[in-house]
Amino acid sequence: MKIKVLFFAKARSLTGCSAHEFEVADGSCLHDLTTSIYTVFPELLSIGSTLLWAVNGKYSGQDQILSDLSEVACFPPVSGG
Amino acid sequence: MKIKVLFFAKARSLTGCSAHEFEVADGSCLHDLTTSIYTVFPELLSIGSTLLWAVNGKYSGQDQILSDLSEVACFPPVSGG
Amino acid sequence: MIRLTEDVINFEDVTNSVRDVRAGAVVLFLGTVREITGSDETSHLFYEAYPEMAIRCMHELADEAKQRFPIQAVAIVHRTGTLGPGDVSVAIAVSTPHRAQAFEAGQWLIDSLKERVPIWKQESYKDGRVDWVHPGLDAPAAGKEPS
Amino acid sequence: MIRLTEDVINFEDVTNSVRDVRAGAVVLFLGTVREITGSDETSHLFYEAYPEMAIRCMHELADEAKQRFPIQAVAIVHRTGTLGPGDVSVAIAVSTPHRAQAFEAGQWLIDSLKERVPIWKQESYKDGRVDWVHPGLDAPAAGKEPS
């Protein structure tokens, strides 16, 4: 299945794109997708330990199961306010 | 000497006047004036223990020495805000 | 901006008066007239001040706040006269480099104002009762006390 | 009022939106862009949001605040885009029956917003440096962080 991933802030700067589609096996979890993302965008590994992940607009753990309707977002610690 | 005394809020309601002049001996302190005030306005005694006193716009104790330039104010606990 | 006024308080002006490029945080406090306190319904409040002393005390509060907290600017405006439910009776604004300081300074200022500044309110209830509100005296709790 | 906007924040509207005759206290917090932090001079900030999630998080904050504090009403407005020194980046207003609650709720809301809501700022310094501000990463302290 194809999963759309959004990149924000420094994650967007490092990848050079604000959105990218990844192909993962049906039934994959966020961890599986993350592995694909780091393969395509190894530059993200420099901030990988701080990255936050959201699925359909909710903060999610790496064991979150994805579907082809999932919108995933990847971003560094927030700094609004 | 003559001392002008201002009454505010419930002190004004009880005395029925917003200002009154009192005659006290030269060199009197606030305590001496207070005694005169209670004699003229005994209705103030009902809230006497809570009354606050200011001389020339500053909170003052009963031992404050007065002069004929002193403006004294008498009022209950404040409730602004 | 330290002021007593009989007019509606323009809290936008009060707030803008403390904004500063050295400040990262502004806190504005508004005291507003409550319509209902417990079982009492407030018709209106009348605020009376000893103006010269009130202004002097408000300046002292601003000065003391600047010693206690790293404040860029302070504004205190209190309204006098007759106010109805929802009206703003007092506006206090403060600006500081960081946000925690702004909340602390704002709370200290309104707490201290309510303890020290010679302003009093008389409450008129919808059932016709009229009471001066004097903390420590036996008048019923008022629509603005405590806020 | 829960909103992201690219326009100047009208904090008078934000404040008025929470006023209520059941409330005796209103607290407004403004986050403003500091020009100088330590030895760094800020030229401007750029705020980016994940809009759908940011709005959802702001609604969750408002709901959680109402459970934690006796709040009458909450408003949260955050600006995105480019802001200069002195500009208001965020406005949070809250109304409560009594004043201490309003300060507590206001502080909790801005603290929580800065922890959770997916908005980021990129700082441009007058010496030409440009940095994303990400707490926990090694970018220099920014003009708006911490406020």
Coordinates of C-alpha atoms in Angstrom, one line a residue, chain B residues 6-13 46-47 50 52-59 71-73 75-81, chain C residues 47-50 53 56-57 60 78 89-90 110 113-121 132-138 144:
Chain B
L6 CA -12.1 62.4 54.7
F7 CA -14.6 59.5 55.1
F8 CA -15.0 56.9 52.4
A9 CA -17.3 54.0 51.6
K10 CA -19.2 52.7 54.7
A11 CA -17.4 55.2 56.9
R12 CA -19.0 57.9 54.7
S13 CA -22.4 56.2 54.9
S46 CA -19.6 49.8 65.1
I47 CA -16.8 49.2 62.5
T50 CA -11.6 47.5 61.1
L52 CA -7.9 52.1 58.3
W53 CA -6.3 55.5 58.5
A54 CA -4.2 57.5 56.1
V55 CA -2.3 60.7 56.7
N56 CA -1.5 62.7 53.5
G57 CA -2.3 59.7 51.4
K58 CA -0.2 57.2 53.3
Y59 CA -1.4 54.4 55.6
E71 CA -5.2 65.5 55.5
V72 CA -6.5 62.5 57.3
A73 CA -8.6 59.7 55.7
F75 CA -12.1 54.1 55.6
P76 CA -13.0 50.4 56.0
P77 CA -11.0 47.6 54.4
V78 CA -10.5 48.2 50.7
S79 CA -12.5 46.1 48.1
G80 CA -11.3 47.3 44.7
G81 CA -10.3 45.0 41.9
Chain C
Y47 CA -16.8 51.7 42.8
E48 CA -15.5 54.6 44.9
A49 CA -11.9 55.7 45.2
Y50 CA -9.8 58.0 47.3
M53 CA -4.0 58.0 47.4
R56 CA -0.1 56.9 44.6
C57 CA -0.6 53.3 45.8
E60 CA 4.0 52.1 44.5
H78 CA -9.1 50.9 37.6
S89 CA -13.5 47.0 36.7
V90 CA -9.8 46.7 36.6
I110 CA -3.9 42.2 41.4
L113 CA -4.1 46.0 44.6
K114 CA -7.0 44.3 46.3
E115 CA -5.2 44.4 49.6
R116 CA -3.9 48.0 49.5
V117 CA -5.3 50.4 47.0
P118 CA -8.1 52.6 48.6
I119 CA -11.0 51.7 46.3
W120 CA -14.3 50.3 47.6
K121 CA -17.3 48.7 46.0
W132 CA -20.7 48.0 51.0
V133 CA -18.2 45.3 50.4
H134 CA -15.6 45.4 53.1
P135 CA -13.5 42.3 53.7
G136 CA -13.6 41.5 57.4
L137 CA -16.9 43.2 57.9
D138 CA -20.1 41.1 57.9
K144 CA -17.0 40.9 42.7

